[in-house]
Amino acid sequence: MKKKKIEKEEKRQSKIWLFIKKLLAVFISGFIVVMFFLEEPGLKAFAPVLLGLYIVWVFLFWIKQYKKQTRKFLIVLILLYGLPSMVLSYRAERFTKYTKEDHKDELNAFLSDVTYANREKCFEHYEDEMLGMKNNVALSGAEISQNYFNKIDGMKIYRDKEKQNLVTEKDGKEIFSTQEKVGEIIADSEQAFFINLDQGKQIDRLDLTTKKTAAVLKERTEQFAVLGDDLIVLTSKGDLYRLHWKEGKKEKLADHIQGFFVGKKLFVQNSTQILSISYDGKEKVLLEEQAYLRGYKNGKIYFISLDSKKEQNVLYERDLNEEDGESKKSEVKVQEIY
């Protein structure tokens, strides 16, 4: 009898210990899953499938009684999330080796692919390969951007200082110029997009091969950025759109916007607030209150504080890659951001 009681107690303790181990495994696995999604935003697009597999795996693990099941559970879990993350990282690294000569379509479509959309390195590589000038330089209003000087494939595309019209030249010779005065200009190897000041500030597209121009958005526009096959447009009404110009379709991302910059997300001025907005407009995060956005570069936003408790007319910066996210005085000047 005593022996049976001992065996029964041992089984009970074994079950309790197994329950604790499984509970710890599920807790640790949940933490791992959350960290994978935080560290690899590209996985969010596959969240329904990955989370479904995780729930099934947790259920199977919980009903199993084998002693070595915990180790197997965690190993499979790491593989389940680690392999997709490694694949995305590999594809992103490969993307940074693409050139427009061989991979123009892939480069133009980069923002539509979750592998690249949240990676600063991929964003910068796209701009270096495809655009005549960086979007944020054009959007900054800085002195260096006033003539919107684009240089791509040996061609110069810019706004003439005196006439304020668009001029294209190659080998020092003028090839084409518009009659209308223009505002912002951003070009790639095939076309130049520009704000036509003489046509109600609509956005026009100049085909660099045929030299023909056509309107892509007739709404009055203040700023725009070129991102692959799309434009991010800020209208004079303060509406921020993602424009699929080839299809003539647009998606509204936000309203009451006064200015913006582009990067792994959109960084916008909304009244006296600075927010980050995902490229589909679904995720909005408040970054700073009582601040005036002056620039974005390398994962940092630059702004002037409107808070009376802080120094006025002093440039502050905030590194969005740091967890504490605290702002501090910047050592760079506004013109040096770009």
Short mmCIF file of C-alpha atoms in Angstrom, two decimals:
data_model
loop_
_atom_site.label_atom_id
_atom_site.label_comp_id
_atom_site.label_asym_id
_atom_site.label_seq_id
_atom_site.Cartn_x
_atom_site.Cartn_y
_atom_site.Cartn_z
CA MET A 1 0.00 0.00 0.00
CA LYS A 2 2.78 2.38 0.94
CA LYS A 3 4.53 1.69 -2.35
CA LYS A 4 1.34 2.47 -4.32
CA LYS A 5 0.92 5.74 -2.44
CA ILE A 6 4.51 6.69 -3.26
CA GLU A 7 3.99 5.85 -6.93
CA LYS A 8 0.73 7.78 -6.98
CA GLU A 9 2.41 10.81 -5.40
CA GLU A 10 5.27 10.62 -7.88
CA LYS A 11 2.81 10.54 -10.78
CA ARG A 12 0.95 13.52 -9.34
CA GLN A 13 4.15 15.50 -8.92
CA SER A 14 5.23 14.48 -12.42
CA LYS A 15 1.95 15.76 -13.85
CA ILE A 16 2.29 19.03 -11.93
CA TRP A 17 5.86 19.47 -13.15
CA LEU A 18 4.81 18.66 -16.71
CA PHE A 19 1.98 21.20 -16.45
CA ILE A 20 4.43 23.87 -15.22
CA LYS A 21 6.89 23.08 -18.02
CA LYS A 22 4.17 23.31 -20.64
CA LEU A 23 2.85 26.53 -19.17
CA LEU A 24 6.35 28.03 -19.25
CA ALA A 25 6.84 26.79 -22.83
CA VAL A 26 3.60 28.43 -23.97
CA PHE A 27 4.54 31.68 -22.19
CA ILE A 28 8.02 31.71 -23.72
CA SER A 29 6.64 30.80 -27.14
CA GLY A 30 4.11 33.63 -26.95
CA PHE A 31 6.94 36.05 -26.19
CA ILE A 32 8.95 34.66 -29.13
CA VAL A 33 5.99 35.11 -31.47
CA VAL A 34 5.48 38.73 -30.38
CA MET A 35 9.19 39.49 -30.78
CA PHE A 36 9.26 37.99 -34.29
CA PHE A 37 6.47 40.30 -35.39
CA LEU A 38 8.11 43.33 -33.73
CA GLU A 39 11.56 42.62 -35.16
CA GLU A 40 10.27 41.63 -38.59
CA PRO A 41 7.33 43.86 -39.61
CA GLY A 42 7.24 42.07 -42.95
CA LEU A 43 5.75 39.05 -41.18
CA LYS A 44 2.58 41.01 -40.37
CA ALA A 45 1.26 40.31 -43.85
CA PHE A 46 1.42 36.59 -43.08
CA ALA A 47 0.08 36.96 -39.54
CA PRO A 48 -3.22 35.06 -40.04
CA VAL A 49 -1.43 31.97 -41.38
CA LEU A 50 1.45 32.08 -38.90
CA LEU A 51 -0.80 32.67 -35.90
CA GLY A 52 -3.15 29.92 -37.06
CA LEU A 53 -0.24 27.47 -37.25
CA TYR A 54 0.96 28.64 -33.84
CA ILE A 55 -2.45 28.01 -32.22
CA VAL A 56 -2.65 24.53 -33.78
CA TRP A 57 0.88 23.74 -32.60
CA VAL A 58 0.11 24.96 -29.06
CA PHE A 59 -3.00 22.78 -28.96
CA LEU A 60 -1.14 19.66 -30.17
CA PHE A 61 1.67 20.35 -27.73
CA TRP A 62 -0.73 20.73 -24.80
CA ILE A 63 -2.56 17.45 -25.34
CA LYS A 64 0.66 15.45 -25.82
CA GLN A 65 2.10 13.76 -22.76
CA TYR A 66 5.61 12.93 -23.93
CA LYS A 67 8.42 14.14 -21.71
CA LYS A 68 10.58 15.51 -24.53
CA GLN A 69 7.70 17.37 -26.16
CA THR A 70 8.66 20.78 -24.69
CA ARG A 71 12.03 20.94 -26.42
CA LYS A 72 10.53 19.76 -29.70
CA PHE A 73 7.75 22.35 -29.36
CA LEU A 74 10.14 25.28 -28.96
CA ILE A 75 12.45 24.10 -31.76
CA VAL A 76 9.58 23.77 -34.23
CA LEU A 77 8.24 27.15 -33.13
CA ILE A 78 11.57 28.88 -33.77
CA LEU A 79 11.74 27.22 -37.18
CA LEU A 80 8.14 28.21 -37.91
CA TYR A 81 8.89 31.91 -37.39
CA GLY A 82 12.65 31.98 -37.90
CA LEU A 83 12.68 30.58 -41.42
CA PRO A 84 10.17 33.11 -42.88
CA SER A 85 12.12 35.91 -41.19
CA MET A 86 15.39 34.64 -42.65
CA VAL A 87 13.82 34.40 -46.11
CA LEU A 88 12.54 37.99 -45.90
CA SER A 89 15.94 39.24 -44.74
CA TYR A 90 17.66 37.36 -47.57
CA ARG A 91 15.30 38.83 -50.16
CA ALA A 92 15.81 42.32 -48.76
CA GLU A 93 19.58 41.94 -48.91
CA ARG A 94 19.34 40.70 -52.49
CA PHE A 95 17.14 43.69 -53.34
CA THR A 96 19.92 46.09 -52.36
CA LYS A 97 22.05 44.58 -55.15
CA TYR A 98 19.43 45.24 -57.85
CA THR A 99 20.13 47.81 -60.57
CA LYS A 100 17.61 49.58 -62.75
CA GLU A 101 19.31 48.16 -65.84
CA ASP A 102 18.39 44.60 -64.88
CA HIS A 103 15.60 44.91 -62.29
CA LYS A 104 13.61 48.04 -63.07
CA ASP A 105 10.24 46.38 -62.55
CA GLU A 106 11.27 44.89 -59.20
CA LEU A 107 12.64 48.22 -58.02
CA ASN A 108 9.49 50.07 -59.06
CA ALA A 109 7.27 47.55 -57.29
CA PHE A 110 9.34 47.53 -54.08
CA LEU A 111 6.83 49.35 -51.89
CA SER A 112 4.11 46.83 -52.68
CA ASP A 113 6.26 44.02 -51.29
CA VAL A 114 6.26 43.63 -47.50
CA THR A 115 9.83 42.34 -47.70
CA TYR A 116 11.12 45.80 -48.52
CA ALA A 117 8.55 48.34 -47.41
CA ASN A 118 9.75 48.55 -43.78
CA ARG A 119 13.47 48.52 -44.47
CA GLU A 120 15.33 51.81 -44.62
CA LYS A 121 18.24 50.30 -46.53
CA CYS A 122 15.93 49.09 -49.31
CA PHE A 123 14.13 52.43 -49.44
CA GLU A 124 17.41 54.32 -49.86
CA HIS A 125 18.66 51.86 -52.47
CA TYR A 126 15.47 52.35 -54.50
CA GLU A 127 15.95 56.14 -54.45
CA ASP A 128 19.65 55.90 -55.37
CA GLU A 129 18.96 53.61 -58.31
CA MET A 130 15.71 55.02 -59.65
CA LEU A 131 15.30 58.72 -58.85
CA GLY A 132 17.02 61.85 -60.07
CA MET A 133 16.83 63.39 -56.59
CA LYS A 134 15.79 62.05 -53.20
CA ASN A 135 12.16 62.53 -52.27
CA ASN A 136 12.90 64.11 -48.90
CA VAL A 137 15.22 66.67 -50.44
CA ALA A 138 12.42 67.78 -52.76
CA LEU A 139 9.92 67.76 -49.88
CA SER A 140 12.18 69.67 -47.48
CA GLY A 141 11.88 73.10 -49.01
CA ALA A 142 15.59 73.48 -48.28
CA GLU A 143 17.63 75.82 -50.44
CA ILE A 144 19.25 72.94 -52.31
CA SER A 145 15.84 71.76 -53.47
CA GLN A 146 14.56 75.05 -54.91
CA ASN A 147 15.49 74.21 -58.50
CA TYR A 148 14.61 70.51 -58.05
CA PHE A 149 17.81 69.45 -59.79
CA ASN A 150 17.45 65.85 -60.99
CA LYS A 151 20.38 64.00 -62.51
CA ILE A 152 19.82 60.53 -63.95
CA ASP A 153 21.37 58.50 -66.78
CA GLY A 154 23.51 61.44 -67.88
CA MET A 155 20.45 63.69 -68.18
CA LYS A 156 19.72 66.82 -66.13
CA ILE A 157 16.12 67.75 -65.36
CA TYR A 158 15.46 70.90 -63.36
CA ARG A 159 13.49 74.11 -62.94
CA ASP A 160 15.00 77.15 -64.62
CA LYS A 161 15.74 79.89 -62.06
CA GLU A 162 14.44 82.77 -64.16
CA LYS A 163 11.66 81.31 -66.28
CA GLN A 164 10.67 78.72 -63.66
CA ASN A 165 9.87 76.22 -66.39
CA LEU A 166 11.03 72.61 -66.60
CA VAL A 167 14.19 72.01 -68.63
CA THR A 168 15.83 68.76 -69.69
CA GLU A 169 19.36 68.71 -71.05
CA LYS A 170 22.03 66.20 -71.96
CA ASP A 171 25.72 66.77 -72.65
CA GLY A 172 25.19 70.45 -71.95
CA LYS A 173 22.50 70.82 -74.64
CA GLU A 174 18.85 71.57 -73.97
CA ILE A 175 16.59 68.80 -75.21
CA PHE A 176 13.18 69.93 -74.07
CA SER A 177 11.51 72.64 -71.99
CA THR A 178 7.93 73.37 -70.96
CA GLN A 179 6.10 76.62 -71.58
CA GLU A 180 4.42 76.47 -68.19
CA LYS A 181 5.95 77.41 -64.87
CA VAL A 182 6.50 74.43 -62.62
CA GLY A 183 6.91 73.62 -58.95
CA GLU A 184 8.31 70.37 -57.55
CA ILE A 185 10.00 68.00 -60.01
CA ILE A 186 11.05 64.38 -59.40
CA ALA A 187 12.30 62.26 -62.28
CA ASP A 188 13.27 58.67 -62.93
CA SER A 189 14.84 57.15 -66.03
CA GLU A 190 11.54 57.09 -67.96
CA GLN A 191 9.58 60.14 -66.85
CA ALA A 192 9.49 63.31 -64.83
CA PHE A 193 6.57 64.19 -62.56
CA PHE A 194 6.04 67.86 -61.82
CA ILE A 195 3.54 70.34 -60.40
CA ASN A 196 2.21 72.52 -63.21
CA LEU A 197 1.74 75.98 -61.68
CA ASP A 198 -0.02 77.36 -64.77
CA GLN A 199 -2.61 74.58 -64.72
CA GLY A 200 -3.98 74.94 -61.21
CA LYS A 201 -1.03 73.13 -59.58
CA GLN A 202 -2.02 69.78 -61.06
CA ILE A 203 0.54 66.97 -61.31
CA ASP A 204 1.78 66.34 -64.84
CA ARG A 205 3.95 63.58 -66.21
CA LEU A 206 6.59 64.16 -68.88
CA ASP A 207 7.54 61.09 -70.92
CA LEU A 208 11.30 61.53 -71.42
CA THR A 209 11.27 59.51 -74.65
CA THR A 210 8.33 61.05 -76.50
CA LYS A 211 8.57 64.49 -74.77
CA LYS A 212 4.79 64.42 -74.31
CA THR A 213 3.13 65.64 -71.13
CA ALA A 214 -0.15 64.53 -69.58
CA ALA A 215 -1.97 65.19 -66.32
CA VAL A 216 -1.94 62.39 -63.75
CA LEU A 217 -3.83 64.28 -61.02
CA LYS A 218 -5.86 67.43 -61.63
CA GLU A 219 -6.35 68.30 -57.96
CA ARG A 220 -4.45 71.28 -56.62
CA THR A 221 -1.25 69.81 -55.17
CA GLU A 222 1.32 71.11 -52.70
CA GLN A 223 3.82 68.23 -52.54
CA PHE A 224 4.37 64.73 -53.83
CA ALA A 225 6.84 61.86 -53.56
CA VAL A 226 7.63 59.16 -56.12
CA LEU A 227 7.63 55.63 -54.71
CA GLY A 228 7.88 52.98 -57.37
CA ASP A 229 4.69 52.79 -59.39
CA ASP A 230 2.86 55.13 -57.00
CA LEU A 231 2.93 58.76 -55.93
CA ILE A 232 2.28 60.01 -52.41
CA VAL A 233 0.40 63.29 -52.87
CA LEU A 234 -0.50 66.11 -50.51
CA THR A 235 -3.29 68.27 -51.91
CA SER A 236 -3.91 71.92 -51.09
CA LYS A 237 -6.92 70.78 -49.05
CA GLY A 238 -4.59 68.90 -46.71
CA ASP A 239 -5.55 65.43 -47.96
CA LEU A 240 -2.79 62.84 -48.24
CA TYR A 241 -3.25 60.26 -51.00
CA ARG A 242 -1.47 57.27 -52.43
CA LEU A 243 -1.94 57.63 -56.18
CA HIS A 244 -1.71 54.64 -58.49
CA TRP A 245 -1.17 56.91 -61.45
CA LYS A 246 -1.12 54.21 -64.14
CA GLU A 247 -4.62 53.07 -63.19
CA GLY A 248 -5.81 56.56 -62.30
CA LYS A 249 -6.79 55.37 -58.80
CA LYS A 250 -6.02 56.91 -55.43
CA GLU A 251 -6.36 55.91 -51.78
CA LYS A 252 -6.86 58.47 -49.06
CA LEU A 253 -4.35 57.98 -46.24
CA ALA A 254 -5.02 60.98 -43.99
CA ASP A 255 -6.48 64.48 -43.88
CA HIS A 256 -5.60 67.81 -42.24
CA ILE A 257 -1.95 67.30 -43.22
CA GLN A 258 0.42 70.25 -43.71
CA GLY A 259 3.58 68.45 -44.80
CA PHE A 260 5.23 65.04 -44.97
CA PHE A 261 8.42 63.05 -45.45
CA VAL A 262 8.91 59.47 -46.60
CA GLY A 263 10.90 56.51 -45.29
CA LYS A 264 9.95 53.13 -43.89
CA LYS A 265 6.70 54.93 -43.03
CA LEU A 266 5.17 58.30 -43.83
CA PHE A 267 6.02 61.03 -41.33
CA VAL A 268 3.48 63.83 -41.36
CA GLN A 269 2.65 67.19 -39.81
CA ASN A 270 -0.92 67.23 -38.49
CA SER A 271 -1.64 70.60 -36.92
CA THR A 272 0.92 70.78 -34.07
CA GLN A 273 1.47 67.02 -33.98
CA ILE A 274 3.94 64.76 -35.78
CA LEU A 275 2.67 61.29 -36.66
CA SER A 276 3.91 58.23 -38.48
CA ILE A 277 1.45 56.64 -40.91
CA SER A 278 1.75 53.28 -42.62
CA TYR A 279 1.65 53.31 -46.41
CA ASP A 280 -1.85 51.87 -46.42
CA GLY A 281 -3.03 54.54 -43.97
CA LYS A 282 -4.23 51.98 -41.40
CA GLU A 283 -1.60 52.51 -38.71
CA LYS A 284 -1.17 55.97 -37.21
CA VAL A 285 1.22 56.63 -34.31
CA LEU A 286 1.69 59.93 -32.48
CA LEU A 287 5.41 60.74 -32.29
CA GLU A 288 5.56 64.31 -31.01
CA GLU A 289 3.14 66.91 -29.73
CA GLN A 290 3.68 70.66 -30.02
CA ALA A 291 6.34 70.24 -32.71
CA TYR A 292 7.06 71.33 -36.26
CA LEU A 293 8.48 68.63 -38.55
CA ARG A 294 11.58 69.73 -40.44
CA GLY A 295 13.00 66.51 -41.86
CA TYR A 296 13.56 62.77 -41.77
CA LYS A 297 16.70 60.80 -42.48
CA ASN A 298 18.25 57.48 -41.44
CA GLY A 299 15.51 56.56 -39.02
CA LYS A 300 15.43 59.95 -37.31
CA ILE A 301 12.83 62.71 -37.41
CA TYR A 302 13.99 66.31 -37.02
CA PHE A 303 11.72 68.97 -35.61
CA ILE A 304 11.44 72.32 -33.90
CA SER A 305 9.59 72.29 -30.60
CA LEU A 306 6.52 74.48 -30.16
CA ASP A 307 6.45 73.66 -26.44
CA SER A 308 7.17 76.75 -24.34
CA LYS A 309 9.07 74.56 -21.88
CA LYS A 310 11.66 73.72 -24.54
CA GLU A 311 14.10 75.96 -26.37
CA GLN A 312 12.57 77.67 -29.38
CA ASN A 313 14.12 77.67 -32.86
CA VAL A 314 16.37 74.78 -31.84
CA LEU A 315 16.44 71.64 -33.96
CA TYR A 316 15.59 68.45 -32.07
CA GLU A 317 15.95 64.89 -33.25
CA ARG A 318 14.37 61.59 -32.26
CA ASP A 319 15.79 58.21 -33.21
CA LEU A 320 12.80 56.02 -34.04
CA ASN A 321 14.94 52.88 -33.81
CA GLU A 322 15.58 53.38 -30.10
CA GLU A 323 13.11 51.89 -27.66
CA ASP A 324 12.93 54.88 -25.30
CA GLY A 325 12.25 57.19 -28.26
CA GLU A 326 13.38 60.28 -26.35
CA SER A 327 14.02 63.48 -28.28
CA LYS A 328 17.22 65.48 -27.85
CA LYS A 329 18.92 68.53 -29.29
CA SER A 330 20.38 67.85 -32.69
CA GLU A 331 23.93 68.70 -33.59
CA VAL A 332 23.05 69.12 -37.26
CA LYS A 333 21.54 72.20 -38.85
CA VAL A 334 18.33 72.09 -40.88
CA GLN A 335 20.19 72.45 -44.19
CA GLU A 336 22.57 69.64 -43.23
CA ILE A 337 19.82 67.05 -42.78
CA TYR A 338 19.95 66.47 -46.53
#
